Short mmCIF file of C-alpha atoms and ligand atoms in Angstrom, two decimals:
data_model
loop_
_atom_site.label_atom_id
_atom_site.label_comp_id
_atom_site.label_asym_id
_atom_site.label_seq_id
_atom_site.Cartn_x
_atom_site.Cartn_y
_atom_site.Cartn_z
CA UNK A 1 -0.79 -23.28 21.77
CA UNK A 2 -4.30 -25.18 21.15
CA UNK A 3 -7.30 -23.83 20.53
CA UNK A 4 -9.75 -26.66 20.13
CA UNK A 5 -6.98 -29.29 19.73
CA UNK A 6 -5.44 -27.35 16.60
CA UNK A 7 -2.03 -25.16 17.34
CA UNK A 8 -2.17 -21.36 16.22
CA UNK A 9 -0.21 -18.67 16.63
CA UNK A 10 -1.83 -15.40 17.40
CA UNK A 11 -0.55 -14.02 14.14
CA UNK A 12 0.76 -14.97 10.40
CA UNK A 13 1.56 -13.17 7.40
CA UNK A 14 -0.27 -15.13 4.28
CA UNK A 15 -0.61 -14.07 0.73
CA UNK A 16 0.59 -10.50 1.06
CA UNK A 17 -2.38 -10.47 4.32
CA UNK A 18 -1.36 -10.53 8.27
CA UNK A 19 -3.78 -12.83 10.13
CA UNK A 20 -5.00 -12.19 13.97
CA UNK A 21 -7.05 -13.45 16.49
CA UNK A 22 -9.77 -11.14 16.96
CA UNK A 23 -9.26 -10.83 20.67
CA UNK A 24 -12.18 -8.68 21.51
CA UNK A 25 -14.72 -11.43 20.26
CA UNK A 26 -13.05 -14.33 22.62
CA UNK A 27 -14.09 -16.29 24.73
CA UNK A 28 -17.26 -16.35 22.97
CA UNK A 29 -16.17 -16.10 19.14
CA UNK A 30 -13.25 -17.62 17.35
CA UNK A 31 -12.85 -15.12 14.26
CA UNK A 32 -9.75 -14.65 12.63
CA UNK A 33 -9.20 -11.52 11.20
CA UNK A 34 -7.20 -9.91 7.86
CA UNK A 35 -5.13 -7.20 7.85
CA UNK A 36 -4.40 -5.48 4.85
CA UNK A 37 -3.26 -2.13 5.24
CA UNK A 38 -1.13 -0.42 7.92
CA UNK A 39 -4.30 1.76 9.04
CA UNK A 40 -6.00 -1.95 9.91
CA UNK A 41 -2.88 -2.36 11.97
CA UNK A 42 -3.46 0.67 13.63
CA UNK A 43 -7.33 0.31 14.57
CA UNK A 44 -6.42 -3.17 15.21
CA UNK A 45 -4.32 -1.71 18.25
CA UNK A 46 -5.95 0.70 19.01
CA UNK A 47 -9.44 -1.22 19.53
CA UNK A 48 -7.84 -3.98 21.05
CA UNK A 49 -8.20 -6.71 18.53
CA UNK A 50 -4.15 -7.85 19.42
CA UNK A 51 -3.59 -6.52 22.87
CA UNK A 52 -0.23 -7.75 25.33
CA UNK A 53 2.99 -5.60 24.83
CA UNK A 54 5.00 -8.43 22.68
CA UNK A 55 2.11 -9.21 20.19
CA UNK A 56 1.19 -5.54 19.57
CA UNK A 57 4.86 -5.08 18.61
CA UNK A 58 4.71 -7.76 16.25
CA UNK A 59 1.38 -6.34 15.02
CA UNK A 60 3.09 -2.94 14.42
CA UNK A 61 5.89 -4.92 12.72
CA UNK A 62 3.32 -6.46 10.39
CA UNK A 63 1.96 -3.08 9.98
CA UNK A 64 5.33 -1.81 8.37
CA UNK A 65 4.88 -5.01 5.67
CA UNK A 66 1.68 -3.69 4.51
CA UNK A 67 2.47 0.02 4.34
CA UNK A 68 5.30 -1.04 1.92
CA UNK A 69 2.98 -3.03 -0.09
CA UNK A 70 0.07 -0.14 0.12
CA UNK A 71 2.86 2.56 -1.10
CA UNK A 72 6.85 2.07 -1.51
CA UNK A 73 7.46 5.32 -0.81
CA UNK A 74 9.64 6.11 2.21
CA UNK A 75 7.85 9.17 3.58
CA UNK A 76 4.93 6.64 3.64
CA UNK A 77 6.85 4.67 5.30
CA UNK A 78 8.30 7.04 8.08
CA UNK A 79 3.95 8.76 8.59
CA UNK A 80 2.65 5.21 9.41
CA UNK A 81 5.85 4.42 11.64
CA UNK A 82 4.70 7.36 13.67
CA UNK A 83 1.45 6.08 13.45
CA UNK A 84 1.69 2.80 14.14
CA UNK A 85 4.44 3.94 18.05
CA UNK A 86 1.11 6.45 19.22
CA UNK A 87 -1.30 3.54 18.86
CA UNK A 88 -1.01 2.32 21.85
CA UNK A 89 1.36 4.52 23.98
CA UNK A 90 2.58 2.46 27.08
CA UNK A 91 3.70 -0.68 26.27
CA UNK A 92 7.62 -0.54 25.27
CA UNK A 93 7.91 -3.59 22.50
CA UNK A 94 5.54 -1.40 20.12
CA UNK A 95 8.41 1.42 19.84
CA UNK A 96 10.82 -1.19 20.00
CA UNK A 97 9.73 -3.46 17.25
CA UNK A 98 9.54 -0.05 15.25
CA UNK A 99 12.58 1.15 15.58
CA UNK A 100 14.26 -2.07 15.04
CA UNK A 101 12.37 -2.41 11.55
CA UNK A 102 13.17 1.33 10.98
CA UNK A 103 16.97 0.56 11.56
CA UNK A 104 16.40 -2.53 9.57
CA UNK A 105 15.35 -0.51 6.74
CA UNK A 106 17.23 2.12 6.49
CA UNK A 107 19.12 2.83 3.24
CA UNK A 108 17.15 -0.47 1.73
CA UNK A 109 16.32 0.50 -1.98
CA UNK A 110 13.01 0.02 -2.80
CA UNK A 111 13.23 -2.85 -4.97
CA UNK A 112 14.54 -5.09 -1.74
CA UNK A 113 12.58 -3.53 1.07
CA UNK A 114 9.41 -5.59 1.32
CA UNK A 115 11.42 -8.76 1.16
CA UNK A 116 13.50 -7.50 4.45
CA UNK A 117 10.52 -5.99 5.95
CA UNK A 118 8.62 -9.15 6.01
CA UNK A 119 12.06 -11.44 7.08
CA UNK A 120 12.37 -8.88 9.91
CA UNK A 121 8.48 -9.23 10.93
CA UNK A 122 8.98 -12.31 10.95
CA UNK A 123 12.13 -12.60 13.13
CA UNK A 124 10.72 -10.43 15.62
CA UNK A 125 7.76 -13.02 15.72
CA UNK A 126 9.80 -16.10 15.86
CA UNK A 127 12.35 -14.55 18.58
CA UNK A 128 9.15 -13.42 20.83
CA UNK A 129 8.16 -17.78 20.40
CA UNK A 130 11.82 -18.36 21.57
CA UNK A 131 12.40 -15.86 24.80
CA UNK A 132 8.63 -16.75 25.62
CA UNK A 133 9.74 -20.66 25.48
CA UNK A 134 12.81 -20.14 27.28
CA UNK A 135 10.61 -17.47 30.22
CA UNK A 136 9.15 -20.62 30.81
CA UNK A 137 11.98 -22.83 31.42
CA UNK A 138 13.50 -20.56 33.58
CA UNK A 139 9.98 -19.94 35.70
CA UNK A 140 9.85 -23.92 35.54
CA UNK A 141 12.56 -24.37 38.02
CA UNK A 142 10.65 -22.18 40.94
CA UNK A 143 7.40 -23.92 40.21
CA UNK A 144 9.49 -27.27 40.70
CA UNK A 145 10.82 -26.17 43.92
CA UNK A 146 7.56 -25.01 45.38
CA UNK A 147 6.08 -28.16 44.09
CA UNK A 148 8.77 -30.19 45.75
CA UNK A 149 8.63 -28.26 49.14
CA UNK A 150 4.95 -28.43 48.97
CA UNK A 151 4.45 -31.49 47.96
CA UNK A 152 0.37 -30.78 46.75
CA UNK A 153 -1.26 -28.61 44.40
CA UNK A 154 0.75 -25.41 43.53
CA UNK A 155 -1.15 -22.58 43.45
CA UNK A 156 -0.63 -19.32 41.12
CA UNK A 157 -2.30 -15.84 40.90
CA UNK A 158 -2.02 -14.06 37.76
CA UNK A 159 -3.35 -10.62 36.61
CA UNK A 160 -4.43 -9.59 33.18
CA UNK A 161 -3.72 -11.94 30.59
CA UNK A 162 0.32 -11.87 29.91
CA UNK A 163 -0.54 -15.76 28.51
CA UNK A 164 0.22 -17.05 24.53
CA UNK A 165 -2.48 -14.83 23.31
CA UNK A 166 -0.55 -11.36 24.69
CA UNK A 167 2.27 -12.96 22.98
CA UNK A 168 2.83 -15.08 19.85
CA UNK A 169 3.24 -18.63 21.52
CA UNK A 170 4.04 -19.47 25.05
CA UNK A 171 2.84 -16.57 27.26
CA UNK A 172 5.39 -14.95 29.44
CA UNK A 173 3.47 -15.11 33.00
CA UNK A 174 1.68 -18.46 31.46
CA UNK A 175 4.88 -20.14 29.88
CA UNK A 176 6.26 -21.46 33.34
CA UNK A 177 2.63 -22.73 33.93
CA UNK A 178 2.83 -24.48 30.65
CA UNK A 179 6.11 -25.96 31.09
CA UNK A 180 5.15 -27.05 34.45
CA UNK A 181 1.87 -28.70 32.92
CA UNK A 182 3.66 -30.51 30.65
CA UNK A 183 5.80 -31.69 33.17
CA UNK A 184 3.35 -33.54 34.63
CA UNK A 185 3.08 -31.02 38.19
CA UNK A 186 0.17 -30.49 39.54
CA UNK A 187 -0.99 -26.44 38.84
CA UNK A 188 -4.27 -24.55 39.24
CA UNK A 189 -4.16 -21.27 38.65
CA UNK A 190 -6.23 -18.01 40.32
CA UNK A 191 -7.23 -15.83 37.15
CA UNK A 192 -8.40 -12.40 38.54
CA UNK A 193 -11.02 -10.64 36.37
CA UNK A 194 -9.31 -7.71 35.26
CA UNK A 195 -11.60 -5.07 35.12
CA UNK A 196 -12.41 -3.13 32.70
CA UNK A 197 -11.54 -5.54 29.46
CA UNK A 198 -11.69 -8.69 31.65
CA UNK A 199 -8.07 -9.99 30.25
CA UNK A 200 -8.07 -12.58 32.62
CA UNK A 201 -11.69 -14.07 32.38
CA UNK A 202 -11.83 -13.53 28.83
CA UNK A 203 -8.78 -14.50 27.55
CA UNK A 204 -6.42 -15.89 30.23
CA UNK A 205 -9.04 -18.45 31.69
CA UNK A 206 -9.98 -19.44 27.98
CA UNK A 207 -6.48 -20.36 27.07
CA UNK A 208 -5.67 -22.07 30.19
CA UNK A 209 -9.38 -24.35 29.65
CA UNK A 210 -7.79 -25.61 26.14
CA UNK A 211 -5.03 -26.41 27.35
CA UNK A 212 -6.77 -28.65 30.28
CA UNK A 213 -5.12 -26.52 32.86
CA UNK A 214 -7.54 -25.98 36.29
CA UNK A 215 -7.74 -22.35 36.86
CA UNK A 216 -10.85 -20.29 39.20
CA UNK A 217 -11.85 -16.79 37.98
CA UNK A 218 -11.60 -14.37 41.03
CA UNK A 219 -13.17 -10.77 41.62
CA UNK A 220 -9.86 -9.00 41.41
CA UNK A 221 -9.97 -7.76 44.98
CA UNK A 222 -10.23 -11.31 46.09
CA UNK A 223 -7.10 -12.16 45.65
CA UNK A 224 -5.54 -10.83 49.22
CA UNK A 225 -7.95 -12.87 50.99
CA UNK A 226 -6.98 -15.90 49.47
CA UNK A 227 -3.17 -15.01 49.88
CA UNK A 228 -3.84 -14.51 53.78
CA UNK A 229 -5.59 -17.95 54.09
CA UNK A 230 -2.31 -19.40 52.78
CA UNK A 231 -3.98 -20.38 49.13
CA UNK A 232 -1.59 -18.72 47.08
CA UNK A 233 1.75 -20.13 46.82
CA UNK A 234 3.27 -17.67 44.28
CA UNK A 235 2.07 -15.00 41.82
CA UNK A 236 3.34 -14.47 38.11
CA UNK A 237 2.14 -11.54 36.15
CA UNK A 238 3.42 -10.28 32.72
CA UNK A 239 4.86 -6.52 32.04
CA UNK A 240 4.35 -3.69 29.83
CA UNK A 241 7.61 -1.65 30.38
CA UNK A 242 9.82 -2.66 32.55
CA UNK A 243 12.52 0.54 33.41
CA UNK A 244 16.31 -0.45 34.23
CA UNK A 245 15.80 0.27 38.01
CA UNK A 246 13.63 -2.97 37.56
CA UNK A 247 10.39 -1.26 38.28
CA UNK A 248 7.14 -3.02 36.34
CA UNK A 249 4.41 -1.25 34.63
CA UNK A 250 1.67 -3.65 34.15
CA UNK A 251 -1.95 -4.09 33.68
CA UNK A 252 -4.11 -1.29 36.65
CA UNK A 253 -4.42 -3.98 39.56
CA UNK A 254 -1.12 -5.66 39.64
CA UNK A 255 0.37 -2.97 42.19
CA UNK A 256 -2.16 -3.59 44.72
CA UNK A 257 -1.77 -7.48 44.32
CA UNK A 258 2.20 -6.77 44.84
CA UNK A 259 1.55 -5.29 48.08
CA UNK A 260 -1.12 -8.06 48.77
CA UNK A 261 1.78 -10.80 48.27
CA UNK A 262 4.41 -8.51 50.16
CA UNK A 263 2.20 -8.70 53.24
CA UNK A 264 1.78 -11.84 53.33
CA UNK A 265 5.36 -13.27 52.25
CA UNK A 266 3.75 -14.55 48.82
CA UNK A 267 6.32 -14.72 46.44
CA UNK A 268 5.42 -12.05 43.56
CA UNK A 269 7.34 -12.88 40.16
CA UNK A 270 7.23 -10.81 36.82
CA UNK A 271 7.73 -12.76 33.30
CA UNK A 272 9.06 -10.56 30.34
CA UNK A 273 11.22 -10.78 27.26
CA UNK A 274 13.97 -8.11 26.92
CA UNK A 275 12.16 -6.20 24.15
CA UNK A 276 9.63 -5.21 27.26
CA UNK A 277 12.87 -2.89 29.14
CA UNK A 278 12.89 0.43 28.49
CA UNK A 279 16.79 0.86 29.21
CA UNK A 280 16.28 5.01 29.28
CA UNK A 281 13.56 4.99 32.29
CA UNK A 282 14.74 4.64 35.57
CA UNK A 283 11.56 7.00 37.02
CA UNK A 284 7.53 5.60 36.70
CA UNK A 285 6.66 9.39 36.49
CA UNK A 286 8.02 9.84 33.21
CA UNK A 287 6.00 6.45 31.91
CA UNK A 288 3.15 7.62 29.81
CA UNK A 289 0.18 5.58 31.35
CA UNK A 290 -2.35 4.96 28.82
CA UNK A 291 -6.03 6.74 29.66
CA UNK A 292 -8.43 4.70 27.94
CA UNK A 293 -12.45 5.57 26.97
CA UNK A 294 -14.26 5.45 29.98
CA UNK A 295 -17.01 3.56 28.37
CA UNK A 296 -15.12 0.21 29.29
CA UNK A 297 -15.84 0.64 32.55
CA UNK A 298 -19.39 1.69 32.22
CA UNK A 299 -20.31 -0.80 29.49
CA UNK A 300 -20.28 -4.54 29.56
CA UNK A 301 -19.97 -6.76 26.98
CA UNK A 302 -21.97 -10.94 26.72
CA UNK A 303 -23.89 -13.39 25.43
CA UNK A 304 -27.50 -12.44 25.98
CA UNK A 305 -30.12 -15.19 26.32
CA UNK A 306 -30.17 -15.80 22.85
CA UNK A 307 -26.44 -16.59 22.57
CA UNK A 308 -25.78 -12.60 20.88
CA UNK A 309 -23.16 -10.50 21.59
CA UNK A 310 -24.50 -7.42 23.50
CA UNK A 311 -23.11 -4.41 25.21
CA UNK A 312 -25.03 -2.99 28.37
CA UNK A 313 -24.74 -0.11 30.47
CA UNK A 314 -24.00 -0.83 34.09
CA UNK A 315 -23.44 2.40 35.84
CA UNK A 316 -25.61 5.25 36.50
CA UNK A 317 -26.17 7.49 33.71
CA UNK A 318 -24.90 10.94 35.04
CA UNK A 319 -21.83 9.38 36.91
CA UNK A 320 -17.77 9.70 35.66
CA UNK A 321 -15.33 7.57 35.87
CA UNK A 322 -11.59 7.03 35.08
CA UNK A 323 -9.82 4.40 32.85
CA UNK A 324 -6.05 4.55 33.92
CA UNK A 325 -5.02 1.09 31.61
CA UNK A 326 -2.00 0.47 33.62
CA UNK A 327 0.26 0.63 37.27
CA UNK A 328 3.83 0.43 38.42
CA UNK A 329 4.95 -2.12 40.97
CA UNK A 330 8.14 -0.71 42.51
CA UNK A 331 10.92 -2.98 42.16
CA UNK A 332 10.98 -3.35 46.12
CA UNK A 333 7.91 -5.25 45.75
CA UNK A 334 9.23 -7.61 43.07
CA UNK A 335 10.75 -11.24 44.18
CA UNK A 336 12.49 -11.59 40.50
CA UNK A 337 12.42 -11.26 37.45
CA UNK A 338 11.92 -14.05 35.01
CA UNK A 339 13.33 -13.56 31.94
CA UNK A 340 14.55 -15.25 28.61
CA UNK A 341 18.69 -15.40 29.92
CA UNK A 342 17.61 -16.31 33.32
CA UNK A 343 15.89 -15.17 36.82
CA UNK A 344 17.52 -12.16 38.52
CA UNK A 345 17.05 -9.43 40.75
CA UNK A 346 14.34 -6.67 40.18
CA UNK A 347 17.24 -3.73 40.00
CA UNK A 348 19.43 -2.17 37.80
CA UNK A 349 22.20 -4.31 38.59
CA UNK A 350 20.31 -7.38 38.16
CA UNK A 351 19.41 -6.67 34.44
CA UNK A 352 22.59 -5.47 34.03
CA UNK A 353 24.18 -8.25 35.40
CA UNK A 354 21.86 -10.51 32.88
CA UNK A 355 21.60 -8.16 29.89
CA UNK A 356 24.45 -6.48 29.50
O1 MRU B 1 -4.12 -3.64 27.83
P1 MRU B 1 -3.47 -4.95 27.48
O2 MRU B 1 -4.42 -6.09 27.44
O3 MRU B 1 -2.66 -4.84 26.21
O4 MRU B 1 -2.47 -5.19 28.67
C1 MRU B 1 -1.69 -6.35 28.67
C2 MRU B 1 -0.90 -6.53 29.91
O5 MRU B 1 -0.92 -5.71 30.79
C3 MRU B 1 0.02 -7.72 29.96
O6 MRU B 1 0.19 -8.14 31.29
C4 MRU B 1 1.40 -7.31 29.40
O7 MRU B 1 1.26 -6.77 28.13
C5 MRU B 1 2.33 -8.44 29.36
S1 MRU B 1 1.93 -9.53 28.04
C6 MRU B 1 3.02 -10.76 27.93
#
């Protein structure tokens, strides 16, 4: 998608190097960032530079490339493969994208491997672009019928940022916006805030600007107001794991918006590839939920008067507080998912009937 009028991808293997957006300097800096060994990978993660489940698998894929080219040896190989899967624990595509290069691997002698490590990256890359494009086709048709029956303005809510830059290109939540944009409907979106890293104001809101898409930051408790004055016509949010009883963990937040748009007959999508279902979870208890430092909450990060970057404390000093990263929507709360093959039911048979 555009940043400034110029197309990117949020990452790119060049000259033996991967390339990233540096997501924790946006909106306010546009710095890409080199890669070079798997342990940059890691931090990379781990600090949030590349954040959104699809793009942190590709990272992790990436990550593989340069641990080959740091050391060819396989035990190497297998330590930063461990590494790379407890990075981040929640999000599914990380393991995923693993494993599959693992498999991938396997048996490759080592004068071959880093030329099928870094076709495989890039597969995984290039397949993420095509299920992203085709999420949005498939999310195009219900914007298109809401548009039609509405005939006006159709308005979305979306949490976190599950847009192009959680992704490579495309988005998942954003690609049916996109699509719809392109198609000439008429789209504003409601970006909630998404407290603590501000996903939505930082990132989601800055992609949707270049791309000359109207969107409104919102506290993220506002949205239930808005939904019971009949300004939201449907929500789309993004997934980190998504178990086969068609539950959704996603971004801390998008639970209570579920139940928001359940009371109040607001249809309540969820956009994901199939590298985001965890086939062997059919129970949100056994999801590891990612506990993150509680200094995001109490810190805040902006441009101070003089246009720097600076990081304040906002709560009291002697007070604790909690950093769960992510919730579960139960499927019962879920009007479909959109996915790459199609829309279907949140449920096992659903994905089953689409996957399978
Ligand atoms: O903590 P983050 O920013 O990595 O969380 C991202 C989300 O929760 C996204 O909604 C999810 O990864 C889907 S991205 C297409």
């Amino acid at each position: 998608m555009n940043i400034n009028g110029k197309l990117h991808r949020t990452i790119w293997f060049e000259n033996s190097i991967v390339k990233i957006i540096d997501q924790t300097k946006l909106p306010h800096q546009f710095i890409i960032k080199d890669l070079k060994t798997v342990q940059d990978s890691i931090n990379a993660i781990k600090i949030m530079e590349v954040r959104g489940a699809p793009l942190i698998g590709v990272t992790a894929a990436y990550g593989l490339v340069l641990s080959i080219i740091e050391n060819n040896d396989y035990s190497f190989l297998k330590k930063s493969s461990e590494n790379l899967i407890a990075s981040r624990p929640t999000a599914i595509n990380l393991k995923w994208a693993v494993d599959r290069m693992m498999k991938k691997l396997s048996g490759i002698n080592s004068n071959e491997i880093l030329k099928i490590a870094t076709e495989e990256a890039k597969a995984i890359a290039d397949e993420d672009i095509n299920f992203c494009k085709n999420i949005g086709l498939n999310g195009l048709k219900i914007i298109e019928k809401i548009a039609e029956k509405k005939k006006g303005v159709v308005n979305i809510l979306t949490h976190c940022n599950a847009g192009w830059l959680a992704t490579i290109d495309w988005g998942t939540a954003t690609s049916p916006i996109y699509h719809a944009h392109k198609k000439g409907i008429k789209v504003h979106v409601w970006v909630d805030e998404t407290r603590p890293r501000n996903q939505g104001a930082n990132l989601t809101s800055y992609e949707l600007n270049e791309e000359g898409i109207p969107n409104t930051i919102i506290a993220d408790n506002t949205g239930g107001i808005l939904m019971q004055r009949d300004q939201v016509d449907m929500c789309i949010v993004g997934t980190d794991r998504t178990l086969s009883n068609g539950d959704v963990c996603n971004k801390i937040g998008t639970y209570l918006k579920a139940l928001a748009a359940k009371d109040n007959n607001v249809p309540f999508y969820v956009a994901l590839p199939s590298s985001t279902i965890d086939w062997n979870i059919n129970d949100h208890k056994k999801i590891f939920i990612e506990e993150r430092n509680p200094e995001e909450l109490s810190h805040i990060e902006g441009l101070d008067k003089d246009n720097k970057l600076k990081k304040i404390l906002i709560y009291p000093q002697k007070s604790k507080s909690l950093n769960l990263a992510f919730d579960v929507t139960p499927a019962k709360y879920v009007t479909g998912l959109i996915t790459e093959k199609g829309v279907c039911e949140a449920s096992e048979q659903g994905l089953k009937e689409l996957f399978k």
